[in-house]
Coordinates of C-alpha atoms and ligand atoms in Angstrom, one line a residue:
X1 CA -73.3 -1.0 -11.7
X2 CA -75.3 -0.5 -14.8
X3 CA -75.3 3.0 -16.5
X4 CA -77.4 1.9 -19.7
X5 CA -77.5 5.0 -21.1
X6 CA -74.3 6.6 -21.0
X7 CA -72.9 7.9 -24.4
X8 CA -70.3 6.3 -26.3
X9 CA -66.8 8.9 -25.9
X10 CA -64.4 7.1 -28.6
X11 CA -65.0 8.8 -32.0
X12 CA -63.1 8.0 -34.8
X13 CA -60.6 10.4 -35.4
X14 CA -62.0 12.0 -38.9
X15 CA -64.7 10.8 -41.4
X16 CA -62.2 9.2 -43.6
X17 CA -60.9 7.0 -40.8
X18 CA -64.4 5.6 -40.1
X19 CA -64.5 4.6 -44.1
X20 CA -61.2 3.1 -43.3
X21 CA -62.7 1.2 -40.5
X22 CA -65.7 0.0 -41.9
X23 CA -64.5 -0.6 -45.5
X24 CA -61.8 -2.9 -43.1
X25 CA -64.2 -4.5 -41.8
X26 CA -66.2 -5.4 -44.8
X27 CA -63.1 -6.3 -46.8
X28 CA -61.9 -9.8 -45.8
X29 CA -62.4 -13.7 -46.4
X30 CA -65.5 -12.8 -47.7
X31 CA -64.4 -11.0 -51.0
X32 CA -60.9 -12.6 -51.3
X33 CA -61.5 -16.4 -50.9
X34 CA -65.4 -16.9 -50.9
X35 CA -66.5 -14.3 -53.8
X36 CA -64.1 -15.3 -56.6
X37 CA -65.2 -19.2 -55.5
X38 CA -69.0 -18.5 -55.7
X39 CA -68.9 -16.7 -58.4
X40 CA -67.0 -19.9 -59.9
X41 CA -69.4 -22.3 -59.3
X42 CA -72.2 -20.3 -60.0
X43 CA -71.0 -19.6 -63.8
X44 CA -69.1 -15.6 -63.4
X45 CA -70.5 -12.8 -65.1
X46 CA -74.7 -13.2 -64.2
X47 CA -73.8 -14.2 -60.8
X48 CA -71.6 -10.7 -60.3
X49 CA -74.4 -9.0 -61.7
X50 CA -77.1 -10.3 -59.6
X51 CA -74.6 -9.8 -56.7
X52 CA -74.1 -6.1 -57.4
X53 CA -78.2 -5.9 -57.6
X54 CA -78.4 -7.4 -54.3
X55 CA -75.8 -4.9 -52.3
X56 CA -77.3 -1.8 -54.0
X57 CA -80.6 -2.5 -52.8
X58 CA -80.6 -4.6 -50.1
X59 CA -77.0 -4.4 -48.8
X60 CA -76.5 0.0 -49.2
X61 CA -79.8 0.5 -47.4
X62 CA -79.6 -2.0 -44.2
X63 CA -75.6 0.2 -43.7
X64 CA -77.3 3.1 -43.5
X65 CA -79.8 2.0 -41.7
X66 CA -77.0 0.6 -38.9
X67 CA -74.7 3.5 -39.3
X68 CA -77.6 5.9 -38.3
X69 CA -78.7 3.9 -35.6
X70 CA -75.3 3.5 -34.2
X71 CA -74.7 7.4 -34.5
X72 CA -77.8 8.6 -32.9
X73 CA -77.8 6.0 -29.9
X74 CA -73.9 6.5 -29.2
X75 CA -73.8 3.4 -27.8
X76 CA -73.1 -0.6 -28.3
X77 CA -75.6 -2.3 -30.2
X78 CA -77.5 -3.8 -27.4
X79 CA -78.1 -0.6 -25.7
X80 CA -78.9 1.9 -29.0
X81 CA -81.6 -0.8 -29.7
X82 CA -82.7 -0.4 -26.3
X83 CA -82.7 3.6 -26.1
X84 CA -83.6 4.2 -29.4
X85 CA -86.4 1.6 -28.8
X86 CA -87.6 3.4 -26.0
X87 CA -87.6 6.6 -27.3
X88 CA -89.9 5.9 -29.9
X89 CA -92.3 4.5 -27.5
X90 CA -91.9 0.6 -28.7
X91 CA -90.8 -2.1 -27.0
X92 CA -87.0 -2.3 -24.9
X93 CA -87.2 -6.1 -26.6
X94 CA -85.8 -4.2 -29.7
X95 CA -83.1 -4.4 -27.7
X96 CA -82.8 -8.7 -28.7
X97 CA -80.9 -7.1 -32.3
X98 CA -78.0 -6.6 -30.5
X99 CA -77.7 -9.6 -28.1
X100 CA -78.3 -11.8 -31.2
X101 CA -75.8 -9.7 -32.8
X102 CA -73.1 -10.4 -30.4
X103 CA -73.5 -14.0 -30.1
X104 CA -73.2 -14.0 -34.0
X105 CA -69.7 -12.4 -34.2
X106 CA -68.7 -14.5 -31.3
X107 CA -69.9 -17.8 -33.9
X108 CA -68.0 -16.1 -36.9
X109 CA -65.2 -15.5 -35.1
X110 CA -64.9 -18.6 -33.9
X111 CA -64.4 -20.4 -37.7
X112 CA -63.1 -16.9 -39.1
X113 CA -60.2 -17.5 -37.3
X114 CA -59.7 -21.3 -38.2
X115 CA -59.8 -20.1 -41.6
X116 CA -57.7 -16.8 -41.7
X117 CA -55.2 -19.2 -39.9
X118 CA -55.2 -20.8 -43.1
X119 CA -54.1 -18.0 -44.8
X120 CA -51.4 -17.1 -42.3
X121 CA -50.0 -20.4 -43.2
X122 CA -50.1 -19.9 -46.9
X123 CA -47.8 -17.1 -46.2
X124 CA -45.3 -19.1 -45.2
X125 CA -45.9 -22.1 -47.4
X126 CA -45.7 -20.2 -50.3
X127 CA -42.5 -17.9 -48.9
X128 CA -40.9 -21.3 -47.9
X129 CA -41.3 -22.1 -52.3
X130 CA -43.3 -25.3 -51.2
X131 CA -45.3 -24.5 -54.8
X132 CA -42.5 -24.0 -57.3
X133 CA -43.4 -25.5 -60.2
X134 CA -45.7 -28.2 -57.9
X135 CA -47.9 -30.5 -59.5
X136 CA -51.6 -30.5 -58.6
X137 CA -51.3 -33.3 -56.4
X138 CA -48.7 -31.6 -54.6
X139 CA -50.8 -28.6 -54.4
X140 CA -54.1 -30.6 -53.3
X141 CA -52.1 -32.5 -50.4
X142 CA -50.9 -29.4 -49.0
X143 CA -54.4 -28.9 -48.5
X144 CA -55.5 -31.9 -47.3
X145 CA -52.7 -32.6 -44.9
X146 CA -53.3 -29.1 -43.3
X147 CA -56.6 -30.2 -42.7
X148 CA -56.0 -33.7 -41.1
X149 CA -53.8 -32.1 -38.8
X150 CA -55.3 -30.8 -35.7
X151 CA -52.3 -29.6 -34.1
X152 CA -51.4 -27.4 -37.4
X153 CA -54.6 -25.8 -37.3
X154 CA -54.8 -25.0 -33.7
X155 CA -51.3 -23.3 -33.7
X156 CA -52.0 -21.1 -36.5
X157 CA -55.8 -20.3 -35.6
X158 CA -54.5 -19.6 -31.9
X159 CA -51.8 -17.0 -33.6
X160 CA -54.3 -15.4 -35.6
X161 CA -56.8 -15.1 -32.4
X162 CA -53.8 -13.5 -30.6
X163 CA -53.2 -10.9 -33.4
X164 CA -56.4 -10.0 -33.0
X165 CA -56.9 -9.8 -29.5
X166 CA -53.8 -7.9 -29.3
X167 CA -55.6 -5.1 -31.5
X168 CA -58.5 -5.0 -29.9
X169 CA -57.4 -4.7 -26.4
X170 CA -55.7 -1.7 -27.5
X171 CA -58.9 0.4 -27.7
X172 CA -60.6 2.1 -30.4
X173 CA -57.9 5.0 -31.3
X174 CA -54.6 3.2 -30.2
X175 CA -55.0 -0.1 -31.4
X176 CA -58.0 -0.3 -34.6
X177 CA -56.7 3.1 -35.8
X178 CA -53.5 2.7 -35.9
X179 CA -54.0 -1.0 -37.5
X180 CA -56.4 0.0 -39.7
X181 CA -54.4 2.8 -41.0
X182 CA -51.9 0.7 -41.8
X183 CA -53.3 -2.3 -43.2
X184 CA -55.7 -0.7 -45.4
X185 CA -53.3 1.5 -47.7
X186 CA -51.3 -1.7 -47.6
X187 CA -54.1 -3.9 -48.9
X188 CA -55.1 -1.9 -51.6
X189 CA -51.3 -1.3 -53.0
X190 CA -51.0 -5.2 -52.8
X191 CA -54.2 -5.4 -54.6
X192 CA -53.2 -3.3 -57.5
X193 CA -49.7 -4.8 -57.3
X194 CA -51.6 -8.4 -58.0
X195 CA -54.0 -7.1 -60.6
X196 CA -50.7 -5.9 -62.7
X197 CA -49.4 -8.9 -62.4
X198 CA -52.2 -11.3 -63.5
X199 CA -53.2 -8.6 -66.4
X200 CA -49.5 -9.6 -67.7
X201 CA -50.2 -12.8 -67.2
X202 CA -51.5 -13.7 -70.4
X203 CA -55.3 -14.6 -69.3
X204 CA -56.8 -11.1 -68.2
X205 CA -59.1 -11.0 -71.4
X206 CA -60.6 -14.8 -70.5
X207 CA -60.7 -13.6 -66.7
X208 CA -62.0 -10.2 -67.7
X209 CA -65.1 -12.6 -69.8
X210 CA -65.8 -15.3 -67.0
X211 CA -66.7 -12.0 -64.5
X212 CA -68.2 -9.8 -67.1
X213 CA -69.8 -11.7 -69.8
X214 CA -74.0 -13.2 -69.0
X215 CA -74.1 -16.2 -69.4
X216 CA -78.3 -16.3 -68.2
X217 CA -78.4 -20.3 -69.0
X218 CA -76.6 -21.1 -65.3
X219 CA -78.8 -18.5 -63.6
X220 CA -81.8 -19.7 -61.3
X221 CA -83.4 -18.3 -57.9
X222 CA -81.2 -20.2 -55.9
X223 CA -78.4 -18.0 -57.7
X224 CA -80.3 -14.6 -56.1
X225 CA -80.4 -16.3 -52.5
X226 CA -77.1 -16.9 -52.9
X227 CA -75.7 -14.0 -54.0
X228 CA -78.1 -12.0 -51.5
X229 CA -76.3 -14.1 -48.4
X230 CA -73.1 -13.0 -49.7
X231 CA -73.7 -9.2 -50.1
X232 CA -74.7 -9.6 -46.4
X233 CA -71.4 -11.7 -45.2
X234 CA -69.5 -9.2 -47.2
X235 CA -70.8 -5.9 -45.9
X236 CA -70.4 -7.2 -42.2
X237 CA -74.8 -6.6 -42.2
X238 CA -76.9 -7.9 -39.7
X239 CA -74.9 -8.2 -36.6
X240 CA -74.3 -4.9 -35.3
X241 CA -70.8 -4.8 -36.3
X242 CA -72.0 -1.3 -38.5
X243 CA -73.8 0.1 -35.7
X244 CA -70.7 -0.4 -33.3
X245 CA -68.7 1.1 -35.5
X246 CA -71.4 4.3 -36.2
X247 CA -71.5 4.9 -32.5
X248 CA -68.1 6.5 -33.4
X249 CA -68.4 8.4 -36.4
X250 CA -68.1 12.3 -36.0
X251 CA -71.6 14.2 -35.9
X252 CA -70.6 16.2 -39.4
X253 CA -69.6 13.1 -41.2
X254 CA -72.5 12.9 -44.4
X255 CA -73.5 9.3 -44.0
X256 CA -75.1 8.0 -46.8
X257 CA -72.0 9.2 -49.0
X258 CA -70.0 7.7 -46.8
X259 CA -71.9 4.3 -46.6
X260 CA -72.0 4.3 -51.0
X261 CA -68.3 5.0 -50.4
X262 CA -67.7 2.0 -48.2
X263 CA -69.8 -0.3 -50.7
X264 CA -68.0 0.7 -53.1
X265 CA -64.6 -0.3 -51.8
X266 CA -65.9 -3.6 -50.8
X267 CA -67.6 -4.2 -54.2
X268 CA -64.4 -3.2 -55.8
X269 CA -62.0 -5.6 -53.8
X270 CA -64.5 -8.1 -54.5
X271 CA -64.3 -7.7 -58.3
X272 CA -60.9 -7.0 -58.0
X273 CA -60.0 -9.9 -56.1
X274 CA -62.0 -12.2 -59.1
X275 CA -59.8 -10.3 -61.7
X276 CA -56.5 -11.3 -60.0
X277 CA -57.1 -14.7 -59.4
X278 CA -59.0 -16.0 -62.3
X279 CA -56.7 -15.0 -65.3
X280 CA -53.9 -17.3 -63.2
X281 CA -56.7 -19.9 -62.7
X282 CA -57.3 -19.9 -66.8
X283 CA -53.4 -19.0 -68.6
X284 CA -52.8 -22.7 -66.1
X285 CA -55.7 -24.5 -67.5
X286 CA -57.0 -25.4 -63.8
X287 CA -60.4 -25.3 -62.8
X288 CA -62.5 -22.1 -61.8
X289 CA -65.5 -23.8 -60.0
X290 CA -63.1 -25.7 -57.6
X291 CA -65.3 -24.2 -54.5
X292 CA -63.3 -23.7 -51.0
X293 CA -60.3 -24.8 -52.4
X294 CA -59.7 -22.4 -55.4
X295 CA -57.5 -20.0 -53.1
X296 CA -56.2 -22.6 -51.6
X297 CA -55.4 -25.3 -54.1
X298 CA -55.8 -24.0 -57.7
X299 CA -54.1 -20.6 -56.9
X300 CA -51.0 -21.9 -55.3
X301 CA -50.9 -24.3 -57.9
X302 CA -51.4 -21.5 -60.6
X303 CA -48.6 -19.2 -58.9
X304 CA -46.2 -22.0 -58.6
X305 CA -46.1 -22.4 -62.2
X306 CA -45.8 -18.4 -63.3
X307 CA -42.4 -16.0 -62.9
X308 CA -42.0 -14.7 -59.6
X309 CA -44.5 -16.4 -58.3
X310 CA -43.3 -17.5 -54.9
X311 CA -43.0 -13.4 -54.7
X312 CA -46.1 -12.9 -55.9
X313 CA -47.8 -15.8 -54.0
X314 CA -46.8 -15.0 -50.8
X315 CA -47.7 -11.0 -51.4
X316 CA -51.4 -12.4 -52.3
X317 CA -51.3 -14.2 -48.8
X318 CA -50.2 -11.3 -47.0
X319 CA -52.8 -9.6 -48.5
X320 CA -55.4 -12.2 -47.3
X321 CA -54.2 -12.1 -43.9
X322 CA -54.5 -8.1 -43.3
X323 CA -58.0 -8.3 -45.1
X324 CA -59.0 -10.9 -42.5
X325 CA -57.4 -9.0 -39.1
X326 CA -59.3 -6.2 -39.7
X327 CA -62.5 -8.1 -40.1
X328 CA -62.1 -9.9 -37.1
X329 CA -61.3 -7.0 -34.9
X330 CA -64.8 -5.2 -35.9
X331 CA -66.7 -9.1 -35.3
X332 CA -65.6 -8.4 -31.7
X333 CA -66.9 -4.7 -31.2
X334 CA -70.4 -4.9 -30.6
X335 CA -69.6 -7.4 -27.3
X336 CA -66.5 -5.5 -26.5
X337 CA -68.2 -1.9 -26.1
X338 CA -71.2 -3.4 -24.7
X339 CA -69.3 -5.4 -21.8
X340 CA -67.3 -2.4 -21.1
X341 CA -70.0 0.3 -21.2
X342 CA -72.5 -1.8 -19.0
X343 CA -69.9 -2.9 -16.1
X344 CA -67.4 0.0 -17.0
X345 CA -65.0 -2.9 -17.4
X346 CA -61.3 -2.6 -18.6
X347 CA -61.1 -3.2 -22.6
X348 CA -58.3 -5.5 -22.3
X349 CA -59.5 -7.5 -19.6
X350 CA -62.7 -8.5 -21.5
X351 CA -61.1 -8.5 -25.1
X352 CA -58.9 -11.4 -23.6
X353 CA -61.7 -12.9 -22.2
X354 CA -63.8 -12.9 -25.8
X355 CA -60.6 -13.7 -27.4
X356 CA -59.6 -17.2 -24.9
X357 CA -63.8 -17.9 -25.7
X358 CA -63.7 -18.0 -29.2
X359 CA -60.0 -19.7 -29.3
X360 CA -61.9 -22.5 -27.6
X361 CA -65.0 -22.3 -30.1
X362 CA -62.8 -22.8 -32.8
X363 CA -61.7 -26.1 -31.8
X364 CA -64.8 -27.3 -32.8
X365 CA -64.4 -25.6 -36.3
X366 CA -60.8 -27.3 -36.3
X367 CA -61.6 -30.8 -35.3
X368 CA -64.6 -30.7 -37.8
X369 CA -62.4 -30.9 -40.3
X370 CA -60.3 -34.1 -38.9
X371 CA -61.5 -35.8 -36.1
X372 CA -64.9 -35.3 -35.1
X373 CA -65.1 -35.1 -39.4
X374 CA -67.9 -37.8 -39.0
X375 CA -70.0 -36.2 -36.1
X376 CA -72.9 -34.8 -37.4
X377 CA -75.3 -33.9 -33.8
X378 CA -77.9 -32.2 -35.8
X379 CA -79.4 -31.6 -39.4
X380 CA -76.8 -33.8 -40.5
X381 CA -74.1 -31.0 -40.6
X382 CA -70.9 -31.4 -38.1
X383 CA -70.4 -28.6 -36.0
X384 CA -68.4 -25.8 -38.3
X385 CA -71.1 -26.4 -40.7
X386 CA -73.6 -26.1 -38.0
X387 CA -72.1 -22.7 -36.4
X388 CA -71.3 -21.4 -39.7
X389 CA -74.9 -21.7 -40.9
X390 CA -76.3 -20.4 -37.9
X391 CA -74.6 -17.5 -37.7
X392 CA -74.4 -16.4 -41.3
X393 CA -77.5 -17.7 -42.6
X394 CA -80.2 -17.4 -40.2
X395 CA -78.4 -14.7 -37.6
X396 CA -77.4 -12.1 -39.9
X397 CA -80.1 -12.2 -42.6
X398 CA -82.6 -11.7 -39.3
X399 CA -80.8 -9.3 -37.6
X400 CA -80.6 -6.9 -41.0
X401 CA -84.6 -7.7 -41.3
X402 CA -85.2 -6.6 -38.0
X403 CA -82.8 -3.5 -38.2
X404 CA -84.4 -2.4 -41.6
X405 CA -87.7 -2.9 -40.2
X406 CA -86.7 -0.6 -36.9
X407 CA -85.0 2.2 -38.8
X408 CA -87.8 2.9 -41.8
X409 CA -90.6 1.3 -39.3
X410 CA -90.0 2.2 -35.9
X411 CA -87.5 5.2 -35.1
X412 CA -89.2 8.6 -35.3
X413 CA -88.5 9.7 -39.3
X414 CA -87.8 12.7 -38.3
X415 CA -84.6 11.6 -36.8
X416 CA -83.9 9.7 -39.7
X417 CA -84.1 13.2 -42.0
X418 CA -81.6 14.3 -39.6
X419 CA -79.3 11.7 -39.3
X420 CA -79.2 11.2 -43.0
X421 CA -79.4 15.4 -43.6
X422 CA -82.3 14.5 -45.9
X423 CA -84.1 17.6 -46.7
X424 CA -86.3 16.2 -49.7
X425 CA -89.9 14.2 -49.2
X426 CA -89.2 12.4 -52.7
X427 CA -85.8 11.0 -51.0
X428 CA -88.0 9.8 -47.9
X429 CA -90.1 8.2 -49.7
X430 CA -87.3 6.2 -51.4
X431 CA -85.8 5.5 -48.1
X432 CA -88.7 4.0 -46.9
X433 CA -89.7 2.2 -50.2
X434 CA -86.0 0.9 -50.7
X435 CA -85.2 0.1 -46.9
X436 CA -88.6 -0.1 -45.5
X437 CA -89.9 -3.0 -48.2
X438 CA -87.4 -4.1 -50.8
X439 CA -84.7 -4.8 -48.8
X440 CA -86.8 -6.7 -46.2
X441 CA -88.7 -8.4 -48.5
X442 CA -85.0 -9.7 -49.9
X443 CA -84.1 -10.9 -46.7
X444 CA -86.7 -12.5 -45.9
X445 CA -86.7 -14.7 -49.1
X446 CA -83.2 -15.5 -48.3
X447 CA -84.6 -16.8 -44.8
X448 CA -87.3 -18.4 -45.6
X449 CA -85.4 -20.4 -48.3
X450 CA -81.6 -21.3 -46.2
X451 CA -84.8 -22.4 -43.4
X452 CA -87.3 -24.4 -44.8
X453 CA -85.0 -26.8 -46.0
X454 CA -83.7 -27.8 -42.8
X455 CA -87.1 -28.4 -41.6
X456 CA -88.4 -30.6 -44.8
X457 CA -84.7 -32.5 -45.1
Ligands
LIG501 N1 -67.3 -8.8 -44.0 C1 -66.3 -9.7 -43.6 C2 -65.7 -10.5 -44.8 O1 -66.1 -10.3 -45.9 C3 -66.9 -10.7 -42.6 C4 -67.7 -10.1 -41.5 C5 -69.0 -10.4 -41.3 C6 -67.1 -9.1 -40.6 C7 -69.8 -9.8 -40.3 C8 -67.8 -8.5 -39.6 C9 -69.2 -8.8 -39.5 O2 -64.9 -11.3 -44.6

């Protein structure tokens, strides 16, 4: 039977566990492997700062805006769209957000999990010493054999979706607490451990110039749309994954601090993740706008060739791989809590369920790569390409539109000044400037741009 209403009961055990949570969620393949590679190929320091323009006004408003929803509807996604829709008199369709939501963690999942397989295989490789003083070759056929290989690819993607599931069935207190309590201490230790190391390395102060210094020549609007699709990606924006995870935050938690707090872990891991890997990239000599395959090619390479690097290699991995876990367990929140909510299922029953989906999802992802390389059904991109632009550029960036539009647009303001403990009319008026118009208005040059060119070729 459906109860549609009924309040969410799991609350995260204090504030600082919920900035734990969500700053675990943000933190992952986004700012480790794609970050430091964008900002490679799109020329470093203009690109970061165009990228930190982008979170503070598009990316800090649209988590508030999903953290207050989630804490005022106490619900999953699909349903505090739905109540809170209904409650300001417009439309239950609202309630479209969070369906469109789930599906798009359930497409990110599906590749996230190819790819954070990857990293759970650099652990080993680079334990094993398979880059000790390699040559680039060596490090580029690592690669490339990895990818040929379909049966590599589905053992380690099936071990990461099993990690994962294993979390998740464990329920919000028992299993996401306890590994989010321990991963994320973890991840920033191993972070500082790694920025040590590449500061000694001998090419901080040409790292510390790629990331910092503007250079305006490489700079044009498809760097903006670029960097605005990231800030989304990275602060887990658009999907619901926020508003899942607000439905648990304890009524005298402050949110907007807590939200700049959050955004300002992620933006640091980001920046720190840049200043750890391209000094190595530089003292070597390699390549910084190698795309995809910086982390995986040009950083092995670059560790293989430094003191202690096997150590330090295989730390960085590690590091990768907790940053990833905790991502993934938050892609699946939004359809867990609704499934379980709606038909007052068992967690683990439906988290294994989600999880055996996905698994088989991902094959497409893995034989994308190899053997079905070649098949291109539509737009002329095969199907990882496919699900990963659906799902990260159209999905999210319309999904944050809508939520934006719903919280400054729709929801009763007065709930709003409540949620947020807003007692001043000037800060309103930002909060509806900011998140009612700037941020859309972002996102929706994003969307028009990643759109029309499908449509014109
Ligand atoms: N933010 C995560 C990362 O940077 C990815 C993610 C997107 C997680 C959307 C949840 C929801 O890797």
């Amino acid at each position: 039977m459906a109860i549609s209403t009924q309040p969410t009961e799991g609350r995260w055990s204090s504030r600082w566990l919920f900035v734990l949570a969500a700053a675990g969620s943000a933190v992952g393949l986004g700012n480790i492997w794609k970050f430091p590679y964008i900002a490679g190929e799109n020329g470093g320091g203009a690109f970061v700062l165009i990228y930190l323009v982008c979170v503070a006004f598009v990316g800090a408003p649209i988590m508030i805006s999903e953290v207050l929803l989630g804490r005022k509807g106490r619900a999953s996604p699909i349903n505090v769209m739905r109540s809170l829709a209904r409650q300001a008199g417009a439309s239950a369709r609202w309630s479209f957000v969070g369906w469109m939501g789930v599906l798009a963690g359930i497409l990110i999942l599906s590749y996230y999990a190819v790819i954070a397989g990857w990293a759970l295989n650099y652990v080993w490789l680079t334990a094993s010493g398979t880059f000790n003083a390699a040559s680039a070759q060596v490090a580029t056929s690592t690669f490339d054999q990895l990818q040929q290989d379909p049966v590599q690819m589905v053992a380690w993607h099936s071990l990461f979706i099993l990690i994962t599931i294993w979390i998740v069935a464990r329920g919000v207190s028992r299993g996401l607490e306890t590994a989010i309590r321990w991963f994320m201490p973890l991840l920033f230790v191993l972070l500082l451990v790694l920025l040590g190391y590449s500061a000694s390395s001998g090419g901080f102060a040409q790292g510390w110039a790629f990331m910092f210094d503007f250079n305006w020549d490489v700079v044009g609007p498809e760097t903006w749309l670029i960097a605005m699709g990231q800030a989304f990606f990275t602060l887990s924006l658009g999907m619901g994954t926020m508003m899942a995870y607000g439905a648990y935050v304890p009524d005298d938690s402050n949110i907007g601090s807590t939200v700049l707090t959050i955004v300002a872990l992620d933006t640091f891991v980001a920046v720190a993740a840049g200043l750890a890997i391209f000094p190595l990239v530089f003292v070597n000599g390699l390549e910084v706008g190698q795309g995809p395959g910086l982390m995986f090619v040009t950083l092995p390479l670059a560790f293989g060739q430094l003191p202690m690097g096997a150590v330090f290699g295989t730390v960085f991995f590690v590091l990768v791989s907790f940053a990833a876990i905790t991502s993934a367990i938050s892609l699946t929140e939004p359809a867990i809590a609704f499934v379980v909510e709606e038909y007052n299922a068992q967690r683990s029953r439906v988290a294994i369920s989600l999880g055996v989906f996905c698994w088989l999802l991902g094959l497409g992802t893995v034989f994308s790569f190899n053997i079905w390389a070649d098949a291109k059904p539509l737009f002329g991109l095969n199907f990882f390409e496919l699900v990963d632009q659906l799902s990260q550029n159209i999905m999210l960036p319309l999904g944050g539109l809508l939520i934006a539009l719903f919280a400054v647009w729709v929801l009763p303001q007065n709930i709003v000044r409540e949620q947020l403990e807003v007692r001043s009319d000037g800060v309103m008026l930002l909060w509806r400037i900011v998140g009612g118009i700037v941020a859309p208005l972002g996102v929706a040059a994003v969307f028009v741009y990643t759109l029309l060119p499908l449509f014109t070729g």
